[in-house]
Amino acid sequence: MGKEIRSVGVVGCGLMGSGIAQVAAQAGLTVTVREVDQGFLDKGLGKIRKFLDGGVAKGKMTAAEAGAILSRIHGVTALEDLKGSDLIVEAVTENLDLKREVFSTLDRACPPHTILSSNTSSLSITEMAAMTQRPDRFLGLHFFNPVPLMKLVEVVRTVRSSPETVEAGLEFARKLGKTPILAKDSPGFVVNLLLVPYLLEAIRALERGTARVEDIDTGMKLGCGYPMGPFTLLDFVGLDTTYSIANILFDEFKQPQYAAPTLLKRMVLAGYHGRKSGKGFYDYSAEPPKPTEGLV
Ligand code: CAA
């Protein structure tokens, strides 16, 4: 049996990091979350506060419970301040050089028992583990957006992850109220391996003139019971993110289903990154959003 996880560190308080910090605090754990400066930290903690306030308004929790959750989250700006954590989840930008800096600093600062993990959706866990002196205590913990609502965590093991570390990762996900699935370190793990070619195929159907954006979305929502159609989901995940994952999958497997369609590449180059940029397959300046004109 490994040491019980009571304190959690989260690197990055963006979309994913703030969600991970929140669900860990909701599970009663002590959380230390790190951002590069106070401005980003305030913004990230603000996202958590807003979600919890929404929960109070919906009657999902009391204001006192929301306050208690927030009081378990401590914001810091120095990576070394995460050294008291039993497990650390890295959720910074998908950039290997940046991750190298994060993991080598954490590896030096943390005691031997600390488990290091990455929330990456597309980079190699094995490569990141090799940046540290503790590849046996390293794994992937891939959460889904929006973290507080999505029930899945992919627990990703490398050939060097110890069985105790894998068990601790599974147990941690369960403790957060999530359902873990175990995957080996292979590009896209399980979900993106299947999801990304589906999203790319929707773009190809649009390019081919099979149907309009809104009809493809309605087709998959009502025909398959998906909560969002592929274009709404593409805008939600981010076109830049999807493009980058597709390139990584194509690089590895060299199979056409992972090749990014021209339209996706052009939209990313044009700055149409989806909901976060105000425009993607839909234009979010209108309420409700309407399909973006002139794409095909
Ligand atoms: N606090 C507490 N509960 C809240 C809340 C809050 N602030 N906001 C919403 N909820 C609850 C709602 O009350 C509701 O609960 P009930 O079912 O008990 O009523 C539930 O959460 C759903 O909320 P909504 O009804 O407001 O929203 P929705 O039904 O439109 O669902 C969604 C929103 C969960 C995002 C849904 O559209 C969905 O599942 N979309 C697909 C998302 C997806 O596929 N994500 C994965 C992307 S891929 C990825 O992340 C990986 C990668 O690497 C790219």
Short mmCIF file of C-alpha atoms and ligand atoms in Angstrom, two decimals:
data_model
loop_
_atom_site.label_atom_id
_atom_site.label_comp_id
_atom_site.label_asym_id
_atom_site.label_seq_id
_atom_site.Cartn_x
_atom_site.Cartn_y
_atom_site.Cartn_z
CA MET A 1 0.00 0.00 0.00
CA GLY A 2 1.28 3.45 -0.92
CA LYS A 3 0.83 6.55 1.20
CA GLU A 4 -2.75 7.87 1.25
CA ILE A 5 -3.21 10.97 -0.87
CA ARG A 6 -4.37 13.87 1.28
CA SER A 7 -2.76 16.88 -0.30
CA VAL A 8 -2.76 17.64 -3.99
CA GLY A 9 -0.74 20.07 -6.07
CA VAL A 10 -2.00 21.43 -9.37
CA VAL A 11 0.29 23.23 -11.81
CA GLY A 12 -1.70 25.70 -13.88
CA CYS A 13 -5.06 27.23 -13.03
CA GLY A 14 -6.47 27.53 -16.53
CA LEU A 15 -9.51 25.70 -17.85
CA MET A 16 -8.32 22.22 -16.82
CA GLY A 17 -6.17 23.10 -13.79
CA SER A 18 -8.93 25.12 -12.13
CA GLY A 19 -11.37 22.24 -12.64
CA ILE A 20 -8.95 19.69 -11.21
CA ALA A 21 -8.18 21.91 -8.20
CA GLN A 22 -11.92 22.34 -7.65
CA VAL A 23 -12.87 18.66 -7.75
CA ALA A 24 -9.95 17.74 -5.48
CA ALA A 25 -11.06 20.36 -2.93
CA GLN A 26 -14.67 19.15 -3.27
CA ALA A 27 -13.41 15.68 -2.32
CA GLY A 28 -12.04 17.12 0.93
CA LEU A 29 -8.38 17.20 -0.11
CA THR A 30 -6.03 20.09 0.58
CA VAL A 31 -5.08 21.70 -2.71
CA THR A 32 -2.21 23.96 -3.64
CA VAL A 33 -2.52 25.42 -7.10
CA ARG A 34 0.24 27.28 -8.88
CA GLU A 35 0.03 29.94 -11.59
CA VAL A 36 2.82 32.00 -13.05
CA ASP A 37 1.65 35.26 -11.50
CA GLN A 38 -1.02 36.68 -9.22
CA GLY A 39 -3.12 37.92 -12.15
CA PHE A 40 -3.50 34.44 -13.67
CA LEU A 41 -4.04 32.99 -10.22
CA ASP A 42 -6.88 35.40 -9.44
CA LYS A 43 -8.45 34.65 -12.82
CA GLY A 44 -8.25 30.86 -12.25
CA LEU A 45 -9.57 31.02 -8.70
CA GLY A 46 -12.34 33.28 -10.02
CA LYS A 47 -13.43 30.48 -12.39
CA ILE A 48 -13.72 28.08 -9.45
CA ARG A 49 -15.68 30.62 -7.41
CA LYS A 50 -18.04 31.21 -10.32
CA PHE A 51 -18.72 27.49 -10.80
CA LEU A 52 -19.33 26.99 -7.08
CA ASP A 53 -21.65 30.02 -6.97
CA GLY A 54 -23.52 28.47 -9.89
CA GLY A 55 -23.83 25.26 -7.87
CA VAL A 56 -25.23 27.21 -4.92
CA ALA A 57 -27.73 28.97 -7.21
CA LYS A 58 -28.81 25.57 -8.61
CA GLY A 59 -29.27 24.22 -5.09
CA LYS A 60 -26.45 21.64 -5.54
CA MET A 61 -24.62 22.88 -2.42
CA THR A 62 -24.94 25.47 0.32
CA ALA A 63 -22.97 28.70 0.43
CA ALA A 64 -21.18 27.36 3.51
CA GLU A 65 -20.10 24.22 1.60
CA ALA A 66 -18.86 26.34 -1.30
CA GLY A 67 -16.91 28.47 1.18
CA ALA A 68 -15.36 25.38 2.79
CA ILE A 69 -14.28 24.07 -0.64
CA LEU A 70 -12.64 27.40 -1.50
CA SER A 71 -10.86 27.50 1.85
CA ARG A 72 -9.12 24.21 1.00
CA ILE A 73 -7.55 25.74 -2.14
CA HIS A 74 -4.31 27.69 -1.70
CA GLY A 75 -2.93 29.68 -4.58
CA VAL A 76 0.86 30.05 -5.04
CA THR A 77 3.17 31.38 -7.73
CA ALA A 78 6.34 29.36 -6.96
CA LEU A 79 6.50 25.76 -8.17
CA GLU A 80 8.56 24.79 -5.12
CA ASP A 81 5.54 25.63 -2.94
CA LEU A 82 3.90 22.41 -4.18
CA LYS A 83 6.50 20.30 -2.38
CA GLY A 84 4.13 19.36 0.46
CA SER A 85 1.80 17.53 -1.96
CA ASP A 86 1.37 13.75 -2.05
CA LEU A 87 0.34 13.93 -5.71
CA ILE A 88 0.81 16.71 -8.27
CA VAL A 89 -1.15 17.11 -11.50
CA GLU A 90 0.48 19.24 -14.18
CA ALA A 91 -2.01 21.11 -16.38
CA VAL A 92 0.07 23.72 -18.19
CA THR A 93 0.10 24.49 -21.94
CA GLU A 94 0.86 21.51 -24.21
CA ASN A 95 4.50 22.41 -24.73
CA LEU A 96 7.17 19.85 -23.96
CA ASP A 97 9.89 22.41 -23.07
CA LEU A 98 7.57 24.05 -20.58
CA LYS A 99 6.68 20.65 -19.09
CA ARG A 100 10.38 19.78 -18.84
CA GLU A 101 10.97 22.89 -16.76
CA VAL A 102 7.99 22.11 -14.52
CA PHE A 103 8.88 18.46 -13.94
CA SER A 104 12.59 18.94 -13.34
CA THR A 105 11.84 21.65 -10.76
CA LEU A 106 9.16 19.54 -9.06
CA ASP A 107 11.39 16.46 -9.11
CA ARG A 108 14.14 18.37 -7.28
CA ALA A 109 11.78 20.07 -4.80
CA CYS A 110 9.47 17.18 -3.83
CA PRO A 111 10.10 14.35 -1.37
CA PRO A 112 10.52 10.86 -2.84
CA HIS A 113 6.96 9.72 -2.11
CA THR A 114 5.32 12.49 -4.21
CA ILE A 115 3.65 11.14 -7.33
CA LEU A 116 3.99 13.36 -10.40
CA SER A 117 1.36 13.28 -13.12
CA SER A 118 0.37 15.11 -16.28
CA ASN A 119 -3.07 15.99 -17.60
CA THR A 120 -1.70 16.09 -21.15
CA SER A 121 -4.09 14.87 -23.83
CA SER A 122 -1.49 14.28 -26.49
CA LEU A 123 2.13 14.38 -25.37
CA SER A 124 4.02 11.27 -24.32
CA ILE A 125 3.81 10.42 -20.62
CA THR A 126 6.88 8.19 -21.04
CA GLU A 127 8.90 11.13 -22.36
CA MET A 128 7.84 13.32 -19.43
CA ALA A 129 8.53 10.57 -16.89
CA ALA A 130 12.05 10.29 -18.30
CA MET A 131 12.63 13.98 -17.45
CA THR A 132 12.54 13.00 -13.77
CA GLN A 133 14.45 10.73 -11.41
CA ARG A 134 11.17 9.03 -10.45
CA PRO A 135 9.71 7.46 -13.62
CA ASP A 136 8.18 4.73 -11.45
CA ARG A 137 6.13 7.39 -9.61
CA PHE A 138 4.89 9.13 -12.71
CA LEU A 139 1.67 8.68 -14.68
CA GLY A 140 -0.92 10.40 -16.84
CA LEU A 141 -4.19 11.61 -15.32
CA HIS A 142 -6.29 12.86 -18.20
CA PHE A 143 -9.41 14.78 -17.18
CA PHE A 144 -12.18 15.97 -19.50
CA ASN A 145 -13.68 19.37 -20.04
CA PRO A 146 -15.68 20.61 -18.12
CA VAL A 147 -13.81 18.83 -15.32
CA PRO A 148 -16.44 19.27 -12.58
CA LEU A 149 -19.14 17.69 -14.78
CA MET A 150 -17.32 15.02 -16.82
CA LYS A 151 -17.11 11.71 -14.97
CA LEU A 152 -14.08 10.18 -16.68
CA VAL A 153 -10.37 10.18 -15.89
CA GLU A 154 -7.96 8.27 -18.11
CA VAL A 155 -5.19 6.87 -15.91
CA VAL A 156 -2.22 6.41 -18.18
CA ARG A 157 0.62 4.09 -17.28
CA THR A 158 4.02 3.85 -18.89
CA VAL A 159 6.20 0.73 -18.95
CA ARG A 160 8.02 2.25 -15.97
CA SER A 161 5.01 3.21 -13.78
CA SER A 162 5.00 1.05 -10.65
CA PRO A 163 1.82 -0.93 -9.82
CA GLU A 164 1.50 1.13 -6.58
CA THR A 165 1.58 4.38 -8.57
CA VAL A 166 -1.08 3.12 -10.99
CA GLU A 167 -3.25 2.00 -8.06
CA ALA A 168 -2.80 5.40 -6.38
CA GLY A 169 -3.89 7.12 -9.62
CA LEU A 170 -7.01 4.96 -9.91
CA GLU A 171 -7.82 5.52 -6.23
CA PHE A 172 -7.28 9.27 -6.55
CA ALA A 173 -9.71 9.47 -9.49
CA ARG A 174 -12.33 7.49 -7.54
CA LYS A 175 -11.82 9.74 -4.52
CA LEU A 176 -12.70 12.71 -6.75
CA GLY A 177 -15.96 10.99 -7.66
CA LYS A 178 -14.73 10.11 -11.14
CA THR A 179 -14.67 6.79 -12.95
CA PRO A 180 -11.13 5.92 -14.01
CA ILE A 181 -10.19 3.82 -17.01
CA LEU A 182 -6.70 2.46 -17.41
CA ALA A 183 -4.83 3.07 -20.65
CA LYS A 184 -1.26 2.57 -21.71
CA ASP A 185 0.80 5.47 -22.93
CA SER A 186 -0.12 5.53 -26.59
CA PRO A 187 -1.08 8.68 -28.57
CA GLY A 188 -4.66 9.80 -27.87
CA PHE A 189 -4.99 7.17 -25.11
CA VAL A 190 -8.56 5.84 -25.54
CA VAL A 191 -10.90 8.80 -25.88
CA ASN A 192 -9.02 11.10 -28.24
CA LEU A 193 -7.92 8.15 -30.37
CA LEU A 194 -11.60 7.58 -31.18
CA LEU A 195 -12.97 11.11 -30.80
CA VAL A 196 -10.52 13.03 -32.99
CA PRO A 197 -11.05 11.01 -36.24
CA TYR A 198 -14.81 11.41 -35.71
CA LEU A 199 -14.44 15.19 -35.40
CA LEU A 200 -12.14 15.32 -38.44
CA GLU A 201 -14.61 13.24 -40.45
CA ALA A 202 -17.37 15.74 -39.64
CA ILE A 203 -15.17 18.51 -41.10
CA ARG A 204 -14.53 16.39 -44.21
CA ALA A 205 -18.30 15.87 -44.60
CA LEU A 206 -18.75 19.65 -44.44
CA GLU A 207 -15.97 20.18 -47.00
CA ARG A 208 -17.65 17.65 -49.30
CA GLY A 209 -20.98 19.44 -49.00
CA THR A 210 -22.72 16.47 -47.39
CA ALA A 211 -24.78 18.71 -45.10
CA ARG A 212 -24.71 22.05 -43.28
CA VAL A 213 -22.92 22.54 -39.93
CA GLU A 214 -26.16 22.76 -37.96
CA ASP A 215 -27.64 19.68 -39.71
CA ILE A 216 -24.55 17.55 -39.02
CA ASP A 217 -24.73 18.65 -35.37
CA THR A 218 -28.44 17.89 -35.11
CA GLY A 219 -27.87 14.54 -36.84
CA MET A 220 -25.36 13.35 -34.28
CA LYS A 221 -27.25 14.80 -31.31
CA LEU A 222 -30.62 13.32 -32.15
CA GLY A 223 -29.46 10.30 -34.14
CA CYS A 224 -26.88 9.11 -31.63
CA GLY A 225 -27.90 10.81 -28.39
CA TYR A 226 -24.62 12.75 -28.13
CA PRO A 227 -24.86 15.79 -25.82
CA MET A 228 -23.24 18.03 -28.45
CA GLY A 229 -22.87 17.70 -32.21
CA PRO A 230 -19.30 17.49 -33.61
CA PHE A 231 -19.03 21.17 -34.58
CA THR A 232 -20.32 22.41 -31.23
CA LEU A 233 -17.82 20.06 -29.60
CA LEU A 234 -14.98 21.19 -31.89
CA ASP A 235 -15.67 24.79 -30.90
CA PHE A 236 -15.88 23.74 -27.24
CA VAL A 237 -12.58 21.79 -27.24
CA GLY A 238 -10.84 24.42 -29.41
CA LEU A 239 -9.90 24.06 -33.06
CA ASP A 240 -6.23 24.74 -32.29
CA THR A 241 -6.24 21.96 -29.67
CA THR A 242 -7.95 19.50 -32.02
CA TYR A 243 -5.54 20.40 -34.83
CA SER A 244 -2.54 19.83 -32.60
CA ILE A 245 -3.84 16.45 -31.36
CA ALA A 246 -4.63 15.38 -34.94
CA ASN A 247 -1.08 16.21 -36.01
CA ILE A 248 0.39 14.21 -33.15
CA LEU A 249 -1.83 11.20 -33.97
CA PHE A 250 -0.99 11.46 -37.68
CA ASP A 251 2.72 11.76 -36.94
CA GLU A 252 2.61 8.58 -34.94
CA PHE A 253 0.24 6.37 -36.95
CA LYS A 254 0.51 7.83 -40.49
CA GLN A 255 -3.10 6.88 -41.14
CA PRO A 256 -5.40 9.14 -43.20
CA GLN A 257 -8.18 9.25 -40.60
CA TYR A 258 -5.88 11.38 -38.40
CA ALA A 259 -4.86 13.82 -41.15
CA ALA A 260 -6.17 17.32 -40.41
CA PRO A 261 -8.52 18.55 -43.16
CA THR A 262 -7.48 21.70 -45.02
CA LEU A 263 -10.47 23.60 -43.63
CA LEU A 264 -9.38 22.94 -40.04
CA LYS A 265 -5.86 24.15 -40.73
CA ARG A 266 -7.13 27.29 -42.49
CA MET A 267 -9.51 28.09 -39.64
CA VAL A 268 -6.75 27.72 -37.06
CA LEU A 269 -4.48 29.98 -39.14
CA ALA A 270 -7.30 32.52 -39.40
CA GLY A 271 -7.65 32.62 -35.62
CA TYR A 272 -11.01 30.86 -35.60
CA HIS A 273 -10.24 28.74 -32.54
CA GLY A 274 -13.82 28.14 -31.44
CA ARG A 275 -15.74 29.39 -28.46
CA LYS A 276 -12.70 30.85 -26.69
CA SER A 277 -11.86 33.13 -29.65
CA GLY A 278 -15.50 34.07 -30.28
CA LYS A 279 -15.61 32.28 -33.62
CA GLY A 280 -15.20 28.77 -34.95
CA PHE A 281 -17.79 26.73 -36.80
CA TYR A 282 -20.25 28.98 -34.99
CA ASP A 283 -20.10 32.71 -34.44
CA TYR A 284 -20.52 33.44 -30.74
CA SER A 285 -21.12 37.17 -31.14
CA ALA A 286 -24.77 36.26 -31.78
CA GLU A 287 -27.10 34.87 -29.12
CA PRO A 288 -27.85 32.06 -29.80
CA PRO A 289 -24.63 31.48 -31.79
CA LYS A 290 -25.15 31.07 -35.53
CA PRO A 291 -23.08 29.08 -38.06
CA THR A 292 -20.08 31.07 -39.27
CA GLU A 293 -20.55 32.24 -42.83
CA GLY A 294 -18.16 31.68 -45.70
CA LEU A 295 -16.34 28.58 -44.43
CA VAL A 296 -16.94 26.41 -47.49
N1 CAA B 1 -22.48 23.40 -10.15
C1 CAA B 1 -23.02 22.17 -9.98
N2 CAA B 1 -23.64 21.50 -10.96
C2 CAA B 1 -23.75 22.10 -12.15
C3 CAA B 1 -23.22 23.38 -12.42
C4 CAA B 1 -22.59 24.04 -11.34
N3 CAA B 1 -22.06 25.25 -11.48
N4 CAA B 1 -23.47 23.70 -13.71
C5 CAA B 1 -24.12 22.66 -14.25
N5 CAA B 1 -24.30 21.70 -13.30
C6 CAA B 1 -25.01 20.42 -13.45
C7 CAA B 1 -26.43 20.68 -13.91
O1 CAA B 1 -27.27 20.99 -12.80
C8 CAA B 1 -26.80 19.36 -14.53
O2 CAA B 1 -27.05 18.42 -13.49
P1 CAA B 1 -28.32 17.45 -13.52
O3 CAA B 1 -28.00 16.50 -14.64
O4 CAA B 1 -28.29 16.82 -12.17
O5 CAA B 1 -29.47 18.34 -13.80
C9 CAA B 1 -25.48 18.96 -15.21
O6 CAA B 1 -24.45 19.64 -14.48
C10 CAA B 1 -25.42 19.38 -16.66
O7 CAA B 1 -25.48 20.80 -16.73
P2 CAA B 1 -26.38 21.62 -17.76
O8 CAA B 1 -27.76 21.04 -17.82
O9 CAA B 1 -26.29 23.07 -17.44
O10 CAA B 1 -25.64 21.46 -19.10
P3 CAA B 1 -25.88 20.43 -20.27
O11 CAA B 1 -26.88 19.41 -19.95
O12 CAA B 1 -26.04 21.32 -21.44
O13 CAA B 1 -24.48 19.68 -20.33
C11 CAA B 1 -22.19 19.37 -20.80
C12 CAA B 1 -23.28 20.39 -20.48
C13 CAA B 1 -21.95 18.49 -19.59
C14 CAA B 1 -20.93 20.18 -21.11
C15 CAA B 1 -22.66 18.52 -22.02
O14 CAA B 1 -23.04 19.35 -23.08
C16 CAA B 1 -21.62 17.56 -22.48
O15 CAA B 1 -21.41 16.52 -21.89
N6 CAA B 1 -20.92 17.91 -23.61
C17 CAA B 1 -19.86 17.12 -24.16
C18 CAA B 1 -18.59 17.53 -23.49
C19 CAA B 1 -17.43 16.68 -23.94
O16 CAA B 1 -17.52 15.84 -24.81
N7 CAA B 1 -16.29 16.93 -23.29
C20 CAA B 1 -15.09 16.24 -23.60
C21 CAA B 1 -14.30 17.07 -24.54
S1 CAA B 1 -12.84 16.22 -25.02
C22 CAA B 1 -11.75 16.55 -23.80
O17 CAA B 1 -11.99 17.26 -22.89
C23 CAA B 1 -10.47 15.85 -23.91
C24 CAA B 1 -9.41 16.42 -24.73
O18 CAA B 1 -8.28 16.05 -24.50
C25 CAA B 1 -9.62 17.34 -25.88
#
